[in-house]
PDB file of C-alpha atoms in Angstrom:
ATOM      1  CA  MET A   1      -0.170   0.166   0.026  1.00 40.00           C
ATOM      2  CA  MET A   2       1.018   3.229  -0.887  1.00 48.00           C
ATOM      3  CA  GLN A   3      -1.499   5.540   1.915  1.00 49.00           C
ATOM      4  CA  ASP A   4       2.285   7.766   2.916  1.00 56.00           C
ATOM      5  CA  LEU A   5       2.301   9.430  -0.328  1.00 78.00           C
ATOM      6  CA  LEU A   6      -1.934   9.913   0.384  1.00 87.00           C
ATOM      7  CA  ARG A   7      -3.196  13.050   2.069  1.00 92.00           C
ATOM      8  CA  VAL A   8      -6.673  13.374   3.517  1.00 95.00           C
ATOM      9  CA  ARG A   9      -8.185  17.049   3.562  1.00 96.00           C
ATOM     10  CA  ASP A  10     -11.293  19.011   3.352  1.00 96.00           C
ATOM     11  CA  ALA A  11     -12.417  19.183  -0.458  1.00 97.00           C
ATOM     12  CA  VAL A  12     -12.076  22.577  -2.386  1.00 96.00           C
ATOM     13  CA  ILE A  13     -14.393  24.165  -5.258  1.00 96.00           C
ATOM     14  CA  GLU A  14     -11.424  23.826  -7.474  1.00 95.00           C
ATOM     15  CA  ASP A  15     -11.618  19.528  -6.602  1.00 95.00           C
ATOM     16  CA  ILE A  16     -15.103  19.637  -8.278  1.00 96.00           C
ATOM     17  CA  PRO A  17     -13.877  19.125 -11.633  1.00 96.00           C
ATOM     18  CA  GLN A  18     -11.953  15.546 -11.181  1.00 96.00           C
ATOM     19  CA  ILE A  19     -14.411  14.531  -8.217  1.00 97.00           C
ATOM     20  CA  ALA A  20     -17.015  14.450 -10.558  1.00 97.00           C
ATOM     21  CA  ARG A  21     -15.272  12.173 -13.349  1.00 96.00           C
ATOM     22  CA  ILE A  22     -14.357   9.665 -10.906  1.00 97.00           C
ATOM     23  CA  GLU A  23     -18.265  10.322  -9.407  1.00 96.00           C
ATOM     24  CA  GLY A  24     -18.973   9.673 -13.537  1.00 95.00           C
ATOM     25  CA  GLU A  25     -16.566   6.466 -13.476  1.00 95.00           C
ATOM     26  CA  SER A  26     -17.449   4.856 -10.833  1.00 93.00           C
ATOM     27  CA  PHE A  27     -21.435   4.920 -10.950  1.00 89.00           C
ATOM     28  CA  ALA A  28     -24.343   4.356 -13.715  1.00 85.00           C
ATOM     29  CA  ASP A  29     -26.562   6.956 -11.870  1.00 85.00           C
ATOM     30  CA  PRO A  30     -23.935  10.055 -11.195  1.00 92.00           C
ATOM     31  CA  TRP A  31     -24.057  12.917  -8.948  1.00 94.00           C
ATOM     32  CA  SER A  32     -24.142  16.540 -11.079  1.00 95.00           C
ATOM     33  CA  ALA A  33     -21.042  18.569 -10.494  1.00 94.00           C
ATOM     34  CA  LYS A  34     -23.962  20.819  -8.847  1.00 96.00           C
ATOM     35  CA  SER A  35     -24.779  18.434  -6.308  1.00 96.00           C
ATOM     36  CA  PHE A  36     -20.816  18.561  -4.975  1.00 97.00           C
ATOM     37  CA  LEU A  37     -21.165  22.547  -5.334  1.00 96.00           C
ATOM     38  CA  ASP A  38     -24.031  22.310  -2.990  1.00 96.00           C
ATOM     39  CA  SER A  39     -22.895  19.476  -0.783  1.00 96.00           C
ATOM     40  CA  LEU A  40     -19.714  22.211  -0.492  1.00 96.00           C
ATOM     41  CA  ALA A  41     -21.829  24.702   0.385  1.00 96.00           C
ATOM     42  CA  ASN A  42     -24.407  23.020   2.910  1.00 96.00           C
ATOM     43  CA  ASP A  43     -22.599  22.904   6.273  1.00 94.00           C
ATOM     44  CA  ARG A  44     -23.872  19.648   7.900  1.00 96.00           C
ATOM     45  CA  MET A  45     -21.794  17.562   4.828  1.00 96.00           C
ATOM     46  CA  ARG A  46     -18.523  16.960   5.959  1.00 96.00           C
ATOM     47  CA  PHE A  47     -16.243  16.657   2.564  1.00 97.00           C
ATOM     48  CA  LEU A  48     -13.377  14.820   2.571  1.00 97.00           C
ATOM     49  CA  VAL A  49     -10.954  14.480  -0.387  1.00 97.00           C
ATOM     50  CA  ALA A  50      -8.052  11.644  -0.310  1.00 96.00           C
ATOM     51  CA  GLU A  51      -5.207  13.988  -3.018  1.00 94.00           C
ATOM     52  CA  ASP A  52      -2.723  11.469  -3.968  1.00 89.00           C
ATOM     53  CA  GLY A  53       1.533  12.906  -3.054  1.00 72.00           C
ATOM     54  CA  MET A  54       3.039  10.402  -5.862  1.00 63.00           C
ATOM     55  CA  PRO A  55       5.653  13.254  -7.336  1.00 46.00           C
ATOM     56  CA  ALA A  56       4.412  15.131 -10.368  1.00 49.00           C
ATOM     57  CA  GLU A  57       6.212  13.391 -12.796  1.00 48.00           C
ATOM     58  CA  ARG A  58       4.149  10.454 -12.526  1.00 49.00           C
ATOM     59  CA  TRP A  59       1.080  12.705 -14.271  1.00 48.00           C
ATOM     60  CA  SER A  60       0.395  14.806 -17.099  1.00 53.00           C
ATOM     61  CA  SER A  61       0.331  18.609 -14.721  1.00 53.00           C
ATOM     62  CA  ASP A  62       1.273  19.599 -11.681  1.00 53.00           C
ATOM     63  CA  GLU A  63      -2.303  20.303 -10.066  1.00 61.00           C
ATOM     64  CA  SER A  64      -2.947  17.501  -7.004  1.00 71.00           C
ATOM     65  CA  VAL A  65      -4.184  14.508  -8.373  1.00 92.00           C
ATOM     66  CA  ILE A  66      -8.181  13.375  -6.689  1.00 95.00           C
ATOM     67  CA  VAL A  67      -7.848   9.968  -6.524  1.00 96.00           C
ATOM     68  CA  GLY A  68     -11.034   9.931  -4.095  1.00 97.00           C
ATOM     69  CA  TYR A  69     -13.438  11.438  -1.848  1.00 98.00           C
ATOM     70  CA  VAL A  70     -16.299  10.329   0.683  1.00 98.00           C
ATOM     71  CA  ILE A  71     -19.647  13.275   1.844  1.00 98.00           C
ATOM     72  CA  ALA A  72     -21.609  12.454   4.866  1.00 97.00           C
ATOM     73  CA  LEU A  73     -24.346  14.051   5.639  1.00 97.00           C
ATOM     74  CA  VAL A  74     -24.472  14.830   9.812  1.00 97.00           C
ATOM     75  CA  LEU A  75     -27.507  14.885  11.742  1.00 93.00           C
ATOM     76  CA  THR A  76     -26.824  15.616  15.373  1.00 88.00           C
ATOM     77  CA  GLU A  77     -25.657  12.177  16.803  1.00 94.00           C
ATOM     78  CA  GLU A  78     -26.160  10.060  13.368  1.00 96.00           C
ATOM     79  CA  ALA A  79     -24.697  10.555  10.514  1.00 97.00           C
ATOM     80  CA  GLU A  80     -24.996   8.947   6.578  1.00 97.00           C
ATOM     81  CA  ILE A  81     -22.372   8.865   4.593  1.00 97.00           C
ATOM     82  CA  ALA A  82     -23.634   9.750   1.590  1.00 96.00           C
ATOM     83  CA  ASP A  83     -21.094   8.970  -1.402  1.00 96.00           C
ATOM     84  CA  ILE A  84     -17.700   7.842  -1.491  1.00 96.00           C
ATOM     85  CA  ALA A  85     -15.820   6.318  -4.371  1.00 96.00           C
ATOM     86  CA  VAL A  86     -11.918   5.406  -5.021  1.00 96.00           C
ATOM     87  CA  ALA A  87     -10.920   6.602  -8.568  1.00 95.00           C
ATOM     88  CA  PRO A  88     -11.109   2.974 -11.368  1.00 94.00           C
ATOM     89  CA  ALA A  89      -7.486   3.568 -11.642  1.00 92.00           C
ATOM     90  CA  GLU A  90      -6.506   3.975  -8.276  1.00 93.00           C
ATOM     91  CA  ARG A  91      -8.304   1.081  -5.927  1.00 90.00           C
ATOM     92  CA  LYS A  92      -7.431  -1.391  -3.865  1.00 89.00           C
ATOM     93  CA  ARG A  93      -4.463   0.609  -2.780  1.00 89.00           C
ATOM     94  CA  GLY A  94      -6.517   1.338   0.203  1.00 92.00           C
ATOM     95  CA  ILE A  95      -8.194   4.703  -0.328  1.00 95.00           C
ATOM     96  CA  GLY A  96     -11.399   3.875   0.441  1.00 94.00           C
ATOM     97  CA  GLY A  97     -10.228   2.755   4.376  1.00 95.00           C
ATOM     98  CA  LEU A  98      -8.204   5.757   4.335  1.00 96.00           C
ATOM     99  CA  LEU A  99     -11.511   7.923   3.559  1.00 97.00           C
ATOM    100  CA  LEU A 100     -13.771   5.835   5.814  1.00 96.00           C
ATOM    101  CA  ASP A 101     -11.280   6.445   8.849  1.00 96.00           C
ATOM    102  CA  SER A 102     -11.169   9.326   8.643  1.00 96.00           C
ATOM    103  CA  VAL A 103     -14.684  10.438   7.998  1.00 96.00           C
ATOM    104  CA  ILE A 104     -15.399   8.374  11.292  1.00 96.00           C
ATOM    105  CA  ILE A 105     -12.394   9.763  12.930  1.00 95.00           C
ATOM    106  CA  HIS A 106     -13.958  13.394  12.311  1.00 94.00           C
ATOM    107  CA  LEU A 107     -17.293  12.551  12.758  1.00 95.00           C
ATOM    108  CA  GLY A 108     -16.834  10.890  16.004  1.00 93.00           C
ATOM    109  CA  LYS A 109     -15.217  13.849  17.342  1.00 92.00           C
ATOM    110  CA  THR A 110     -18.150  16.278  16.412  1.00 91.00           C
ATOM    111  CA  GLY A 111     -20.407  14.067  18.697  1.00 92.00           C
ATOM    112  CA  VAL A 112     -22.011  11.888  16.265  1.00 95.00           C
ATOM    113  CA  ARG A 113     -22.561   8.198  17.667  1.00 96.00           C
ATOM    114  CA  THR A 114     -24.148   6.243  14.459  1.00 97.00           C
ATOM    115  CA  LEU A 115     -23.102   6.514  11.034  1.00 97.00           C
ATOM    116  CA  TYR A 116     -25.113   4.180   8.425  1.00 97.00           C
ATOM    117  CA  LEU A 117     -24.695   3.589   4.764  1.00 96.00           C
ATOM    118  CA  GLU A 118     -26.438   2.259   1.976  1.00 95.00           C
ATOM    119  CA  VAL A 119     -24.281  -0.449  -0.811  1.00 95.00           C
ATOM    120  CA  ARG A 120     -25.902  -1.969  -3.786  1.00 92.00           C
ATOM    121  CA  GLU A 121     -26.380  -5.755  -2.846  1.00 93.00           C
ATOM    122  CA  SER A 122     -23.988  -6.766  -5.754  1.00 93.00           C
ATOM    123  CA  ASN A 123     -21.637  -4.241  -4.452  1.00 92.00           C
ATOM    124  CA  VAL A 124     -19.284  -7.253  -2.402  1.00 93.00           C
ATOM    125  CA  ALA A 125     -16.001  -5.285  -2.744  1.00 91.00           C
ATOM    126  CA  ALA A 126     -17.520  -2.361  -1.158  1.00 93.00           C
ATOM    127  CA  GLN A 127     -19.276  -4.586   1.287  1.00 94.00           C
ATOM    128  CA  VAL A 128     -16.293  -6.366   2.709  1.00 95.00           C
ATOM    129  CA  LEU A 129     -14.456  -2.862   2.998  1.00 94.00           C
ATOM    130  CA  TYR A 130     -17.470  -1.761   5.242  1.00 96.00           C
ATOM    131  CA  LYS A 131     -17.403  -4.736   7.399  1.00 96.00           C
ATOM    132  CA  SER A 132     -13.480  -4.668   8.310  1.00 95.00           C
ATOM    133  CA  ARG A 133     -14.747  -0.899   9.713  1.00 95.00           C
ATOM    134  CA  GLY A 134     -17.011  -2.434  11.467  1.00 94.00           C
ATOM    135  CA  PHE A 135     -19.970  -1.696   9.795  1.00 97.00           C
ATOM    136  CA  LEU A 136     -23.263  -4.347  10.335  1.00 96.00           C
ATOM    137  CA  GLN A 137     -26.279  -4.725   8.340  1.00 96.00           C
ATOM    138  CA  VAL A 138     -29.296  -3.253   9.975  1.00 97.00           C
ATOM    139  CA  GLY A 139     -31.716  -3.456   7.171  1.00 95.00           C
ATOM    140  CA  ARG A 140     -32.575  -3.352   3.080  1.00 95.00           C
ATOM    141  CA  ARG A 141     -34.346  -1.192   0.708  1.00 94.00           C
ATOM    142  CA  ARG A 142     -35.710  -2.397  -1.905  1.00 93.00           C
ATOM    143  CA  GLY A 143     -35.461  -1.231  -5.231  1.00 88.00           C
ATOM    144  CA  TYR A 144     -33.276   1.830  -3.952  1.00 89.00           C
ATOM    145  CA  TYR A 145     -31.177   1.920  -6.542  1.00 86.00           C
ATOM    146  CA  ARG A 146     -32.244   3.102  -9.885  1.00 85.00           C
ATOM    147  CA  HIS A 147     -29.766   2.168 -12.532  1.00 83.00           C
ATOM    148  CA  PRO A 148     -29.583  -1.072 -12.764  1.00 87.00           C
ATOM    149  CA  VAL A 149     -32.363  -1.339 -10.043  1.00 90.00           C
ATOM    150  CA  GLU A 150     -31.423  -3.706  -6.960  1.00 90.00           C
ATOM    151  CA  ASP A 151     -31.738  -3.350  -3.546  1.00 93.00           C
ATOM    152  CA  ALA A 152     -29.317  -1.570  -1.249  1.00 94.00           C
ATOM    153  CA  LEU A 153     -28.227  -2.931   2.149  1.00 95.00           C
ATOM    154  CA  LEU A 154     -28.254  -0.406   5.201  1.00 97.00           C
ATOM    155  CA  LEU A 155     -25.171  -0.549   7.205  1.00 97.00           C
ATOM    156  CA  ARG A 156     -24.716   0.943  10.918  1.00 97.00           C
ATOM    157  CA  ARG A 157     -21.781   1.441  12.682  1.00 97.00           C
ATOM    158  CA  ASP A 158     -21.366   3.002  15.982  1.00 95.00           C
ATOM    159  CA  ILE A 159     -19.075   5.798  16.850  1.00 92.00           C
ATOM    160  CA  GLY A 160     -18.275   8.079  19.247  1.00 68.00           C
ATOM    161  CA  VAL A 161     -18.211   8.057  22.609  1.00 57.00           C
ATOM    162  CA  THR A 162     -20.837   6.139  24.501  1.00 48.00           C
TER     163      THR A 162
END
């Protein structure tokens, strides 16, 4: 793993084009760039990105390279992962786990005690990641996803001080 070359930080408006590209590469029903802009402006959203710290010669430009992101909606002592993705070419580097760990730590420090998320029933790789971070299945949402239509598994993890 090359996590030592990654940095997790708050998302900024300049990150949106790269985030929207990753979203489009990752989901059949992607969020729009406007949805990401709205998330940045919403004080109830926690929006983090993973930035690659590899030497610039790996990339065709000097700009920072966003390789993943996570967005959580905070509702007092509960929060929900609204969106999380890692660029397809960057998967299997531990980036998803790093993003989850970072948002869980942050949310726990801000008083969140329970974190929820939905995952496609067919997305076994994501389910393995979530279970490795202590998420447990607590429900099912029938026909939750549209393209293609598929059930979502509702997962929950307790965090924060009890």
